[in-house]
Structures are given as C-alpha cells and as structure tokens.
Coordinates of C-alpha atoms and ligand atoms in Angstrom, one line a residue:
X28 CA 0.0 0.0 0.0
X29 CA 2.9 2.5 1.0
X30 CA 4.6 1.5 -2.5
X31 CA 1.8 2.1 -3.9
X32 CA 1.2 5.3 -2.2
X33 CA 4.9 6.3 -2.8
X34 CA 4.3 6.2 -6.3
X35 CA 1.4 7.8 -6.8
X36 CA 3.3 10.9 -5.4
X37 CA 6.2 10.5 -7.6
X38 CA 4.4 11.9 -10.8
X39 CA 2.9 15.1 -8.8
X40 CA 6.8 15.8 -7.2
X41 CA 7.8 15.6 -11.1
X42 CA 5.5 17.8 -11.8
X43 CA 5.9 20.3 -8.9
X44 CA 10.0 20.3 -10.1
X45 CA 8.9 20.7 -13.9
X46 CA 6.4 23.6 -13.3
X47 CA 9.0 25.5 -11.1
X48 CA 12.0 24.7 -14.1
X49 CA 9.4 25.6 -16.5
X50 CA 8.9 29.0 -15.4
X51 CA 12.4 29.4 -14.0
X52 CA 11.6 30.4 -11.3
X53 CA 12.6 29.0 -7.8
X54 CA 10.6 29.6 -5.0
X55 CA 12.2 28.0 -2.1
X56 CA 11.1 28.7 0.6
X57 CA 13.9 28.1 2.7
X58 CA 16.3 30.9 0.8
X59 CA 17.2 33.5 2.9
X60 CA 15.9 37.1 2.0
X61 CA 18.9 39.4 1.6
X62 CA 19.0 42.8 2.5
X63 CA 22.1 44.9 2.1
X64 CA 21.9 48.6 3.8
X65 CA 24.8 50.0 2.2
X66 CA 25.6 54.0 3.6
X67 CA 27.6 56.8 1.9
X68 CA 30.7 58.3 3.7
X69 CA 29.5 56.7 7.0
X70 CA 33.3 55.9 9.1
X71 CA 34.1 52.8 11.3
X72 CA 33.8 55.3 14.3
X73 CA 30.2 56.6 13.1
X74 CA 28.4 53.6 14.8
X75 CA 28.4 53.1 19.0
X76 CA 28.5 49.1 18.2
X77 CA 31.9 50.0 16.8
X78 CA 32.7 52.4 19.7
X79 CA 31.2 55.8 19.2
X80 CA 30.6 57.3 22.4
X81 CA 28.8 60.7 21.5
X82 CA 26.7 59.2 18.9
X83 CA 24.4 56.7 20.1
X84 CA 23.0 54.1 16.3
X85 CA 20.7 51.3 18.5
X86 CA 19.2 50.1 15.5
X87 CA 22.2 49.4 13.2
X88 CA 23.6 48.2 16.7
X89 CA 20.4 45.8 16.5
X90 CA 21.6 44.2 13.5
X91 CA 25.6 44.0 15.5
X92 CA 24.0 42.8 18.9
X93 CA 21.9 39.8 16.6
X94 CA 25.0 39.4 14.2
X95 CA 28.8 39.3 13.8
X96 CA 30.1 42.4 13.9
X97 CA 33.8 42.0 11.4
X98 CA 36.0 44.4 12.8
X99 CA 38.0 43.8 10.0
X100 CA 35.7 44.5 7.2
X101 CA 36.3 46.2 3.6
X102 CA 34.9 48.2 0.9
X103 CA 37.7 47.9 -2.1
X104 CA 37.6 51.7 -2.6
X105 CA 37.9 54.8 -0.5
X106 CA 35.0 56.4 -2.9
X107 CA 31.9 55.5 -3.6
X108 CA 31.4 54.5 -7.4
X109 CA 34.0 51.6 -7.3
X110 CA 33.1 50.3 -4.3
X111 CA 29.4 50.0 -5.3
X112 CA 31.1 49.0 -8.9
X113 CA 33.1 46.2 -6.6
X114 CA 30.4 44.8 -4.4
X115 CA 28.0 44.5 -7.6
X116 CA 30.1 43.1 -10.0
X117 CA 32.9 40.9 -7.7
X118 CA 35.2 42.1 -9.1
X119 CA 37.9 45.2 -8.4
X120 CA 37.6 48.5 -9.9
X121 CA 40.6 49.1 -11.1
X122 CA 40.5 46.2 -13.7
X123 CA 37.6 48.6 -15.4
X124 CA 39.5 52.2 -16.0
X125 CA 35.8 54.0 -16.0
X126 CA 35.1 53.0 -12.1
X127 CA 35.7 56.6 -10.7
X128 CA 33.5 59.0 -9.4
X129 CA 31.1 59.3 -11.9
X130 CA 29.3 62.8 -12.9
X131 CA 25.3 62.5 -13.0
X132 CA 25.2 61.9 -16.9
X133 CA 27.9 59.2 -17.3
X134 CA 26.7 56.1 -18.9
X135 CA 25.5 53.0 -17.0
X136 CA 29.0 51.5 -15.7
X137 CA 28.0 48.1 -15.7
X138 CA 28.3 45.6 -18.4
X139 CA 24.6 44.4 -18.8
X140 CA 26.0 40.9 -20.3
X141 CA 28.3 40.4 -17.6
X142 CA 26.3 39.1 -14.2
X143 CA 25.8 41.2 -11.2
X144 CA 24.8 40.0 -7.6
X145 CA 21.5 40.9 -8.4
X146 CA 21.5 39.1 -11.9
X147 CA 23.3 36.2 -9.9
X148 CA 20.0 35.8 -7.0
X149 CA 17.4 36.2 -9.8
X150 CA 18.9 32.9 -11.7
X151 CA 18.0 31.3 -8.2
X152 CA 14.5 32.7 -8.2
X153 CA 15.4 35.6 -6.0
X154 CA 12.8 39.4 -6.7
X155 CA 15.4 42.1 -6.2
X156 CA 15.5 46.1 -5.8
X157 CA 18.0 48.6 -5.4
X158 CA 16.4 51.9 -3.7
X159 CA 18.4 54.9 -3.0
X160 CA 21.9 56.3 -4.3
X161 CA 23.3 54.6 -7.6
X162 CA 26.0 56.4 -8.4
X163 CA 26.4 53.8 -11.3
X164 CA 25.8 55.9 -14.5
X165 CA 22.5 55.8 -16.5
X166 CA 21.8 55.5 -20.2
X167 CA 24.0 55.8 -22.8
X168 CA 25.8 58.8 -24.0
X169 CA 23.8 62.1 -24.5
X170 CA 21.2 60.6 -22.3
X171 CA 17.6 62.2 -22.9
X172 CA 15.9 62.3 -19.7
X173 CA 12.7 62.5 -20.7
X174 CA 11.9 58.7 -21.8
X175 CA 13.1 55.4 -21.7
X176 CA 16.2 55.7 -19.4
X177 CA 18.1 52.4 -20.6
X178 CA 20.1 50.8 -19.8
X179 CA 19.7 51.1 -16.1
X180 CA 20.0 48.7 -13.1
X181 CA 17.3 46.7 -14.1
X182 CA 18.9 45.3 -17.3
X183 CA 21.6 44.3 -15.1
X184 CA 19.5 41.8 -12.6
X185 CA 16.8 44.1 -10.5
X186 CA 13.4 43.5 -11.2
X187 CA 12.8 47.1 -9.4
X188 CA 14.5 50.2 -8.9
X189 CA 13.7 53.4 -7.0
X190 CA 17.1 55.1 -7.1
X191 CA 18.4 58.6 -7.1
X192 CA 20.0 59.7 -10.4
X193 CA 23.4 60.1 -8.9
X194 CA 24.4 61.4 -5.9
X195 CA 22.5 64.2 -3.8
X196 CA 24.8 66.4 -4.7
X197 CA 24.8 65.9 -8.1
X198 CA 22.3 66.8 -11.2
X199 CA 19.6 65.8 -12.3
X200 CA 17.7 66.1 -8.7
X201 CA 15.4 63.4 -9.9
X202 CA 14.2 59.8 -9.0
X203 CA 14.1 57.3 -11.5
X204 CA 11.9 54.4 -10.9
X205 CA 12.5 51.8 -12.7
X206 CA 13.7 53.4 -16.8
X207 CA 12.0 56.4 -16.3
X208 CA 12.3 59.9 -14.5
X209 CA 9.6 59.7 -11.9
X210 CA 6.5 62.1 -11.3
X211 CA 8.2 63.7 -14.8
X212 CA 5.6 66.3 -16.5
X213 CA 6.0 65.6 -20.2
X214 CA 5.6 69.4 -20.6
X215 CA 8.4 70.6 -18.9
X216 CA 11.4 68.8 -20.5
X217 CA 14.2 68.0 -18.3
X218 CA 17.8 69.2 -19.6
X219 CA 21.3 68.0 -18.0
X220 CA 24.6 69.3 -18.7
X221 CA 28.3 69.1 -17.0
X222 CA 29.5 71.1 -19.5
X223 CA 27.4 74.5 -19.8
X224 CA 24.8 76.3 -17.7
X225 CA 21.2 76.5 -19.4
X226 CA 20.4 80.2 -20.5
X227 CA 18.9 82.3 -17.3
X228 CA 19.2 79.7 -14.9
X229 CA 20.2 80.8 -11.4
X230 CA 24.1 78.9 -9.8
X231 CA 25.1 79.4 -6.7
X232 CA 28.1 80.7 -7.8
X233 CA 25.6 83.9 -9.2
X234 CA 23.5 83.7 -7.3
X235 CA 24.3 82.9 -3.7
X236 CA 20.9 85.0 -2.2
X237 CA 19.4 82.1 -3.3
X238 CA 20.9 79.4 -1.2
X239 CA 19.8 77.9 1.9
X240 CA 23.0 75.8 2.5
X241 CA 26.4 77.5 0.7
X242 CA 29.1 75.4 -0.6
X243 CA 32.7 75.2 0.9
X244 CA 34.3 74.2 -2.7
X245 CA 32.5 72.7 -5.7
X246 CA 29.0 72.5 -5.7
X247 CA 28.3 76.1 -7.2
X248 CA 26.4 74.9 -10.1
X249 CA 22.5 74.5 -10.6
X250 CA 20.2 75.6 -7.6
X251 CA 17.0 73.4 -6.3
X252 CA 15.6 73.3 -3.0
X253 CA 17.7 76.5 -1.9
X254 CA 21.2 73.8 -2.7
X255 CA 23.7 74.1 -5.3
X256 CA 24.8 71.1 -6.8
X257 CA 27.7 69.8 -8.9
X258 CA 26.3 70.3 -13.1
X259 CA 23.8 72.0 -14.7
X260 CA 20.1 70.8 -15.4
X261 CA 17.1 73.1 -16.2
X262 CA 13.6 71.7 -16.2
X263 CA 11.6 69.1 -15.0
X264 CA 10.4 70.6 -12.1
X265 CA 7.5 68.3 -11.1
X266 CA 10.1 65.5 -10.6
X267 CA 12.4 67.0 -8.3
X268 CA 13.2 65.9 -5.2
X269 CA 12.8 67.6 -1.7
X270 CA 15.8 66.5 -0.1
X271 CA 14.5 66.7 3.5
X272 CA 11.9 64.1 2.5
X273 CA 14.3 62.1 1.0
X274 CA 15.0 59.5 4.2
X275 CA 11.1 59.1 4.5
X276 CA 10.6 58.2 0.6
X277 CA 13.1 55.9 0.1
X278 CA 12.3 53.7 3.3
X279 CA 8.6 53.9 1.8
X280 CA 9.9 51.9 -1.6
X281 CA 11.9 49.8 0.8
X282 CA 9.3 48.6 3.0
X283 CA 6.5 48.3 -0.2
X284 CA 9.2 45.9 -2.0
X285 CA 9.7 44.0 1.2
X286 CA 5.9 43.7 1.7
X287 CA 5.4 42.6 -1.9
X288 CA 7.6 40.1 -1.8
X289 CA 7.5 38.6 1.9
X290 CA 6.5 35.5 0.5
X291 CA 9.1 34.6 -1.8
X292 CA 12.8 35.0 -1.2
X293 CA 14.2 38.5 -2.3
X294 CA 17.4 40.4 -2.4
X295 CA 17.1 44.6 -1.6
X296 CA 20.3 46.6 -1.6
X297 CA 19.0 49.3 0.6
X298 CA 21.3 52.1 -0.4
X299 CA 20.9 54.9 2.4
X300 CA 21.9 58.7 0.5
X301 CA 23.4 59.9 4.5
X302 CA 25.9 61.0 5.6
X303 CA 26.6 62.1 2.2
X304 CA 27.0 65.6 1.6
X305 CA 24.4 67.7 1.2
X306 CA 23.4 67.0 4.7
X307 CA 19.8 67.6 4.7
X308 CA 18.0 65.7 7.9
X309 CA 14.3 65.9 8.1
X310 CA 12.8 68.5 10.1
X311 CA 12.2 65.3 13.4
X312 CA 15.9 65.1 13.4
X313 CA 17.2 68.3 13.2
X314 CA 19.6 69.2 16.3
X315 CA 18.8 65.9 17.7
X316 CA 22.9 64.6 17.6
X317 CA 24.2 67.8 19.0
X318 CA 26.4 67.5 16.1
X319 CA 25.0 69.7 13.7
X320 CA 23.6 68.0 10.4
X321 CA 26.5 65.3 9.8
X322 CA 25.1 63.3 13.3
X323 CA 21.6 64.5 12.8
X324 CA 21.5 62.7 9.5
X325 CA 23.6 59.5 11.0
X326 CA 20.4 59.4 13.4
X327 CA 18.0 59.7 10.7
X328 CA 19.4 56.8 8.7
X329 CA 19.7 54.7 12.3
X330 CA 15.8 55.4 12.8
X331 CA 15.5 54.5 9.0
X332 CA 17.1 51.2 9.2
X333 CA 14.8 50.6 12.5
X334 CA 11.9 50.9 10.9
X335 CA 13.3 48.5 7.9
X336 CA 13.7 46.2 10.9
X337 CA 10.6 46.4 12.5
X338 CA 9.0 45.8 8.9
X339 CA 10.9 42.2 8.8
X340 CA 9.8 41.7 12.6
X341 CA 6.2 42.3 11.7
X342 CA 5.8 40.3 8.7
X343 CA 7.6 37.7 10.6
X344 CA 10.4 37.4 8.0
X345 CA 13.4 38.5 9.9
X346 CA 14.7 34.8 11.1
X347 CA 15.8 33.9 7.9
X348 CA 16.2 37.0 6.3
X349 CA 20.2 37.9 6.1
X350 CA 21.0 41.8 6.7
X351 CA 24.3 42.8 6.2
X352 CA 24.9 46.5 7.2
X353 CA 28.3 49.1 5.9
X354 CA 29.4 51.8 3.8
X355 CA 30.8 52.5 0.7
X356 CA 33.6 54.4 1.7
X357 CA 35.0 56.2 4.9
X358 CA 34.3 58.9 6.5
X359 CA 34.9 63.0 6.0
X360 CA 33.7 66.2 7.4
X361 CA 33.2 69.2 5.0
X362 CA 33.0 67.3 1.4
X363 CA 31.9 70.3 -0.1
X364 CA 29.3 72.7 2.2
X365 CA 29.1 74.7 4.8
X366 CA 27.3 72.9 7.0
X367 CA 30.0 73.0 10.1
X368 CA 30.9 69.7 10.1
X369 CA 34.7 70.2 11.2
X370 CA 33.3 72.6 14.3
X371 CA 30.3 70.8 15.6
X372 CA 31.7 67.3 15.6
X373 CA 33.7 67.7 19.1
X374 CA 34.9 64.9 20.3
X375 CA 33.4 62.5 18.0
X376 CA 35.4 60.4 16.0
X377 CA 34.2 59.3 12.9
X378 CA 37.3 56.8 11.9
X379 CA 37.2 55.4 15.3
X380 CA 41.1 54.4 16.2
X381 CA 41.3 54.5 12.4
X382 CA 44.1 57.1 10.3
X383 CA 42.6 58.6 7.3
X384 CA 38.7 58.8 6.0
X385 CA 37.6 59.3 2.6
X386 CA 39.8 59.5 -0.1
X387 CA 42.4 57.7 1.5
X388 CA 45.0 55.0 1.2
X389 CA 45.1 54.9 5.0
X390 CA 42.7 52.2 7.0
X391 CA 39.4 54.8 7.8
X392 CA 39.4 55.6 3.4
X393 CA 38.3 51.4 3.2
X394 CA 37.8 49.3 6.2
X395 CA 33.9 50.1 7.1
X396 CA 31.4 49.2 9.5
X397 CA 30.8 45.8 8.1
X398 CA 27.8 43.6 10.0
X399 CA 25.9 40.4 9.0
X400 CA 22.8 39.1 11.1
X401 CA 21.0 36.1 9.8
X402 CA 18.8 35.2 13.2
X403 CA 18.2 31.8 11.6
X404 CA 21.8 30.5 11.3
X405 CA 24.3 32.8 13.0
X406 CA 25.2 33.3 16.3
X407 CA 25.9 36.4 17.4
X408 CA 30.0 38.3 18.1
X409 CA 32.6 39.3 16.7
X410 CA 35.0 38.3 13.7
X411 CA 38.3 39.4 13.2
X412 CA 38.3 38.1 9.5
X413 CA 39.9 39.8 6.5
X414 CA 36.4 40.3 4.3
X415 CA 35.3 42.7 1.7
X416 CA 32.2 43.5 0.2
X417 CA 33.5 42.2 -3.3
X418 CA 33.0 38.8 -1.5
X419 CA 29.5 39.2 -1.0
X420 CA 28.7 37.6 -4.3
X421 CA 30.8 34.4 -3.9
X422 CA 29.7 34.2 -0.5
X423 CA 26.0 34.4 -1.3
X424 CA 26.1 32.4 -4.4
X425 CA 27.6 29.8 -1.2
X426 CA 24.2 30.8 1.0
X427 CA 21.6 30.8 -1.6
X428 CA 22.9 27.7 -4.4
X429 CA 23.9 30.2 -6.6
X430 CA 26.9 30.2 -9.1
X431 CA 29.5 33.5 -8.5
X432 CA 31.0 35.0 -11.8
X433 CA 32.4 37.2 -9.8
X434 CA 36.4 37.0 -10.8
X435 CA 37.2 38.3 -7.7
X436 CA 35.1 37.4 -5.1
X437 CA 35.7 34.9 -2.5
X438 CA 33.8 32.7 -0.6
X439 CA 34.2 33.4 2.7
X440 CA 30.3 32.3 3.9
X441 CA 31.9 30.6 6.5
X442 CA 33.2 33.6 7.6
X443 CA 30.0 35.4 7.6
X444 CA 28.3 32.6 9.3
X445 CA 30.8 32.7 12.3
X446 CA 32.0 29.3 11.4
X447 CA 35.6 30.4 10.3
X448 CA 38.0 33.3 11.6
X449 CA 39.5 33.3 8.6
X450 CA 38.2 35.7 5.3
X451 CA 40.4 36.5 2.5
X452 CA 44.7 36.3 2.6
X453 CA 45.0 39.5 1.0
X454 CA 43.0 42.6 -0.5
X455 CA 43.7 45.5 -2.8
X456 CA 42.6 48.8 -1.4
X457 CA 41.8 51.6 -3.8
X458 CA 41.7 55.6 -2.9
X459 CA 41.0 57.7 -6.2
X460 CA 43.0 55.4 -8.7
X461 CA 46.3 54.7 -6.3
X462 CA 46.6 51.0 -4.7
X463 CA 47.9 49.5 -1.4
X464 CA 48.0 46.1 -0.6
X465 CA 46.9 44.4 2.7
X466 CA 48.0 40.5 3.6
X467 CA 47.5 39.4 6.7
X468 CA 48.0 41.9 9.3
X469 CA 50.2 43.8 7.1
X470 CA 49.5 47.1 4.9
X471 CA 51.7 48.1 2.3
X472 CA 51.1 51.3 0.6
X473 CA 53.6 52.3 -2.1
X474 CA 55.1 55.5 -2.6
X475 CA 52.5 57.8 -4.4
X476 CA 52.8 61.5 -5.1
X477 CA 50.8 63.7 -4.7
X478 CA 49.2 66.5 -1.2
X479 CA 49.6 64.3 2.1
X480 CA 46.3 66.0 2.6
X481 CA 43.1 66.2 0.4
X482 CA 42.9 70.2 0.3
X483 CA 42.3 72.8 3.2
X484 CA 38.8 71.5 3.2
X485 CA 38.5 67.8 3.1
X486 CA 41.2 67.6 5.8
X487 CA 41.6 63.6 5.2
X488 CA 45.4 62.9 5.2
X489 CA 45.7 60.4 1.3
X490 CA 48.3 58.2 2.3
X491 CA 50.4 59.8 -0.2
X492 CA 54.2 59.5 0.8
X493 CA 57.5 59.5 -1.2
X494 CA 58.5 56.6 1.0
X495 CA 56.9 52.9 1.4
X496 CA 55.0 52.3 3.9
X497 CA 54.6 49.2 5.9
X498 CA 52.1 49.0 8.9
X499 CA 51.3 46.0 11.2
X500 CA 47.7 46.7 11.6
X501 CA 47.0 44.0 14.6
X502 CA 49.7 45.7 16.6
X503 CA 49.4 49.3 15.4
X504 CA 45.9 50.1 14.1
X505 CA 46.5 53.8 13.9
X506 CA 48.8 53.6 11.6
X507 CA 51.4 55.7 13.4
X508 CA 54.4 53.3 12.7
X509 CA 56.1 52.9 9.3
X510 CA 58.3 49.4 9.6
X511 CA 59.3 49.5 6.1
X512 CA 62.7 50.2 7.1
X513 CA 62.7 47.7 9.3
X514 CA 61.4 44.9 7.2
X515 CA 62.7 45.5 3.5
X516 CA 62.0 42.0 2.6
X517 CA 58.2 42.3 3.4
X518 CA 57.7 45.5 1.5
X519 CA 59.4 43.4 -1.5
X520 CA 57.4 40.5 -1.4
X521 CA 54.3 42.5 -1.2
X522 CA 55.0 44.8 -3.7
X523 CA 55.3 41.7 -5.5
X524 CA 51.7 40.5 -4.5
X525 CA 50.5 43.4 -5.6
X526 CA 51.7 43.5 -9.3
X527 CA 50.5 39.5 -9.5
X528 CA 47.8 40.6 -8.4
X529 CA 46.7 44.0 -10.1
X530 CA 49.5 44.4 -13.0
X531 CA 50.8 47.3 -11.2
X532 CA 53.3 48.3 -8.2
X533 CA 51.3 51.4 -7.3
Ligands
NG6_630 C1 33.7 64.9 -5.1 C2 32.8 66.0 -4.5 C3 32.3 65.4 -3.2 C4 31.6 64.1 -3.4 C5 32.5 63.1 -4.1 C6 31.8 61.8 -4.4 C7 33.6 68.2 -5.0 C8 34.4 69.4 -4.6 N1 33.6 67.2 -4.3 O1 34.2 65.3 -6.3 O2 31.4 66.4 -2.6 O3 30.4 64.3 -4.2 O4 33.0 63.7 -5.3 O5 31.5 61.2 -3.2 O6 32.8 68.4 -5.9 S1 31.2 59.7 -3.3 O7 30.9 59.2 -1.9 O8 30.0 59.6 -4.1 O9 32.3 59.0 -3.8
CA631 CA1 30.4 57.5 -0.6

C-alpha cells in the first residue's frame, strides 16, 4: 500500500519540479531574503557598536547585537562609485578604467552581459530592488531624460529600482523608478549638462541670495531646493526631489518591495543617501545629535534602518532574512558645504582608532562598518576576519545555491556565518586610482605623489608619501608606525603580491 502510495506521489513531485524549471523560477522557501543597507561616507567610528561614544545608532547596533560584527571588514575603494562597482560586480575596480566618481550623466557603468549580484540571485529565483543612491551611471551617451532611461539597473538583474540619479549632490535632482524619470511632467522637458549652464538659470556661484545651504568648494552649479549642486540641469520641475523628504521616501519603496515580496525570497540593496553631503535631515531630526547636520542625519538613517527592521519583525520574516549593514567608503567632514561639520563634531570620531577617511590609502578611506545578522543561522559576536564586500557575491552564491561569476570574489560564507575566523589572505585597497596592498595583518602602501592632505577643506590625510609604507595593523591600528625600514623584505614581497595581483606596483 505505502509503494503504492509512494508512487502515486512521484508523478505530482515531477511535476511540482517541472512547473518550477518551466517558469524558471525557484521559490524556495527556505532561501534566505537578503538585504544589504549599504551608507555613503559613514566611518568605522560613526556607529556606537563599533565604539562611538557621543553618537548613540541602536538600530544598526540591532543588527551588530543579533549578528557578527567583522572588525575587519572592507569596501575595495575609499570612494563611492567603485566600491558600489566592486560589491555588484565581484570584481575590483581598477580592472575597469571608468570605475571613478562618476558625474550624474555618465553612462550605465555596468556591463549588462556580464552578471551582477542581483543578476546572480534572480537565476536562483530571487525578486530584487536597489532603492536609493546609484551612483552607477545611466543611459548611454547624450542621455535624454525625458523617456526610456536604458540601460539602467534593471537590465543588469533588479526587477525594481527606485534610485536617485546620482548622488544628492549631483544633477539631475530626480528619482528614477524603474527606466524612467519619476513624477516627470512631459511638458516641462528636463535638460542635463556638465558642460554649460542653461540660458537664465540661477548657480550658486551667481547667485548665492538664493541658497539655503552654501558650498565650501564645488557644488556652485545649478540651484534646487535652496542647494547648489555639482552640473547644470534646467527643467523638469515636477520630478524634483525635496531632499528633506528624501530619508522618509526611500524607506517607503523599501518597505512596499519587502511587503510585496515577503512570500518569496528577495534580495534589496538598501542604499541609504546619508551622511553624504548635502546633509539635509528631516525637520524630526534636526539638532537631535548635538552634532549639527553630519550626526543628525547619521540618526536619521539609524531610525531609517529601525523601521526596515521592524517591517521584517512584523511580517515575521526577519529569522531567515540575512541583513548585512556598511558603507561605501570612509568617513569625512566638509565634502563640499558649509554645514560646520569640522566645528560641531567635538569629540566624536568618525574613523574610530582608524588614520585617514575618505579619499584615503590609510585604514578609515576602506575598512567600514561591516555587520551580517542572519537570526536563523548565526550566532551572534565578533569576527576578526579579513572580508570585503567584493565577497558578498561568492559568499552568497555559497548561502543561496547560486553560481558567482564574480572574478574576484571569494567565498568566505563561513566567515560570515561565524564558522571560520578566517576571510580572505590578501586585499587591494583603492583611494581615487592609487593602490595599497593588505595581507595578513600587514599594509603596504607604495610611494604615491601627490598632497599628504586632500585640500584645506577635506582635511583627510591620502596616504600619499615619497616613502613605502609598511604597517602591522594588529599591533598598530593607527597607523602611526612605518616598519618598512625595518622589514625590506616584506615591502618586496608584497610589492610583489600586488603586481600578481593588479599588473601594477602602485
Ligand atoms: C567629489 C565631491 C564630493 C563628493 C564626491 C563623491 C567636489 C568638490 N567634491 O568630487 O562632494 O560628491 O565627489 O562622493 O565636488 S562619493 O561618496 O559619491 O564618492
Ligand atoms: Ca560614498
């Protein structure tokens, strides 16, 4: 009778496995969701799990007190374009000579036949959605605005996309949901330029009455919302952001995309616009840090990522839904306005124990708040690994049964799952086109010329010396003590790993 049974049910399995290969798509129910919250120019002293003392983030330290908290954790880059480039792709910037800070009309960046992470998790029968700063390029080359904006992150693996142009700094001062501009009045045309200013329109540099919030250096182009930004647009006024409101609309297409899709697995990189310059915190957290606008908007993108929390809590999804929280890049203080970010920050210390921020060769330009929960299968602490975000996409091809094209990803899941100390041997780290090389405990960063110091503004020392550098990072995480001298043979042999590794010495 069992037998009998038994085979009855074997046609019915065949057909539940052909149905789900017929229409490709996988819904296991068992995947883990996957949410990245990725910030912009947020430091490894920015968060109190990592030791901030006047600035208090419970909910990212939620997602540390659940999860492991990697104390040793990368972006590739010290900016923000080939970082995102990196963690997207798997691979490292530098092999594609166009991952640099993009202006807001540069092309799409990726390679739309080439996979991405996102690409990868749909093949597994992942939904996916990026919402918030791209800073990927859009389009092709003399981009119109006002239709179809292909290609665009969703020909390269997300099924939706709610995603700011650029940067907040940067023109157009536009969403674009999914290939198009949105809330765009086909009346009023919308016109970009990073060559020329549009006949009669107001800058900041003209027209400085005008402004709400004036710029240090740079961003003394096109006005909106009382804010210039870097390039020129004209236009298209029904579409433009409010960038006080811009915390508050962005978690909104978070949490709809989560709700949509809380019965199937799904993959959001949730990619937070603060503290990115133009600090601009909604009126409920203004003067809240004590800090002026750089910690009022650090609060507002901690409350932000609470209430992403307490949306996976109340749809019962966050037990095996992964979050993995960090930042593109490190930190810095006036990147461009006056918004008294150098006076007001006291004694707060945005690179933690770290030498450098933004920009920079040095450990704060890189090495990130980098945090992984996944209630289901880790245990909570703290791991001392070597990881980047490049990994993420051999790591989670590892989690979810997906296959990594990702040249230069590794797998280091057992990392993330706190079942290894160990990460990666060695990583590149990129500032603005120059290259170090960490291995083990060890940096190496090769002579470079160039300022020791950004400019008088961004105050961020670049790593740039006329001597090699050699730092033992587990002994002397400040960076204060160059052993090069000391250890000639070292510098040699890593100089050597970096050439196998990139083609280059510097
Ligand atoms: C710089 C901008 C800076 C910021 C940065 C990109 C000036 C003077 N400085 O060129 O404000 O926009 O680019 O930041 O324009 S990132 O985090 O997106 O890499
Ligand atoms: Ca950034």
């Amino acid at each position: 009778m069992k037998k009998i049974k038994n085979l009855l049910l074997l046609p019915v399995a065949m057909l539940i496995m052909f149905s789900c290969y017929q229409t490709g798509s996988d819904r296991d129910p068992d995947k883990p969701n996957i949410i990245i919250i990725y910030a912009d120019d947020l430091g490894y002293g920015d968060v109190s799990s990592y030791g901030a003392t006047e600035i208090s983030t419970p909910n990212i330290d939620r997602i540390a007190n659940a999860g492991i908290r990697f104390t040793n954790g990368y972006a590739t880059s010290a900016t923000c374009t080939p970082s995102r480039y990196a963690l997207l792709v798997g691979e490292y910037p530098w092999r594609n000579k166009k991952a640099h800070i993009l202006p807001g009309n540069a092309p799409l960046l990726l390679d739309t036949a080439k996979q991405s992470l996102a690409s990868m998790l749909q093949e597994v029968g992942y939904k996916t959605a990026v919402t918030g700063k791209w800073h990927l390029g859009l389009g092709g080359e003399g981009l119109d605005w006002n239709g179809k904006i292909l290609p665009g992150p969703n020909d390269v693996g997300f099924d939706y996309s709610y995603i700011l142009a650029s940067t907040n700094d940067r023109v157009p001062t536009v969403y674009v949901e999914n290939d198009r501009v949105a809330g765009l009045d086909g009346t009023d045309k919308l016109e970009v330029s990073y060559a020329r200013n549009f006949p009669g329109e107001p800058t900041g540099k003209d027209n400085p009455e005008m402004l709400k919030l004036h710029p240090s250096h740079g961003h003394n182009m096109s006005i909106h919302n009382g804010i210039s930004r870097i390039g020129f647009m004209k236009g298209g006024k029904s579409a433009l952001w409010i960038d006080e409101q811009m915390a508050d609309t962005i978690l909104a297409r978070s949490q709809e995309f989560i709700i949509r899709n809380r019965e199937n697995p799904f993959f959001l990189f949730y990619s937070l616009h603060q503290p990115h310059v133009p600090r601009t915190p909604h009126q409920r957290f203004v003067g809240l840090s004590g800090m002026g606008p750089r910690g009022d908007v650090i609060l507002e993108a901690d409350w932000c990522i609470g209430q992403l929390l307490n949306t996976l809590d109340s749809l019962g999804i966050a037990d095996n839904t992964i979050v993995i929280f960090s930042s593109d890049n490190g930190p810095v203080l006036d990147d461009g306005y006056m918004d008294d970010a150098n006076e007001l920050t006291g004694d707060h210390k945005p690179a933690g124990p770290l030498r450098g921020g933004k920009y920079s060769l040095f450990e704060a330009g890189a090495r990130v708040p980098f945090i992984v929960k996944w209630p289901k299968v880790i245990k909570s602490g703290i791991s001392d690994a070597l990881i980047c975000q490049m990994d993420l996409m051999a790591s989670l091809a590892v989690l979810t049964g997906a296959v990594s094209q990702g040249q230069d990803s590794r797998d280091v899941s057992k990392a993330f799952t706190g079942k290894s100390d160990f990460g990666r041997a060695d990583l590149v780290i990129e500032a603005t086109g120059r290259l170090a090389i960490r291995q083990g405990d060890w940096i190496m960063i090769p002579p470079h010329e160039g300022r020791p110091i950004v400019n008088q503004w961004v105050r961020n020392e670049t790593g740039n010396s006329t001597e090699y550098q050699l730092f033992n990072i587990a002994e002397d995480i400040g960076q204060q003590n160059n052993l090069a001298e000391k250890y000639p043979d070292r510098v040699k042999s890593m100089e050597a790993l970096l050439e196998e590794i990139s083609g280059r010495i510097k």
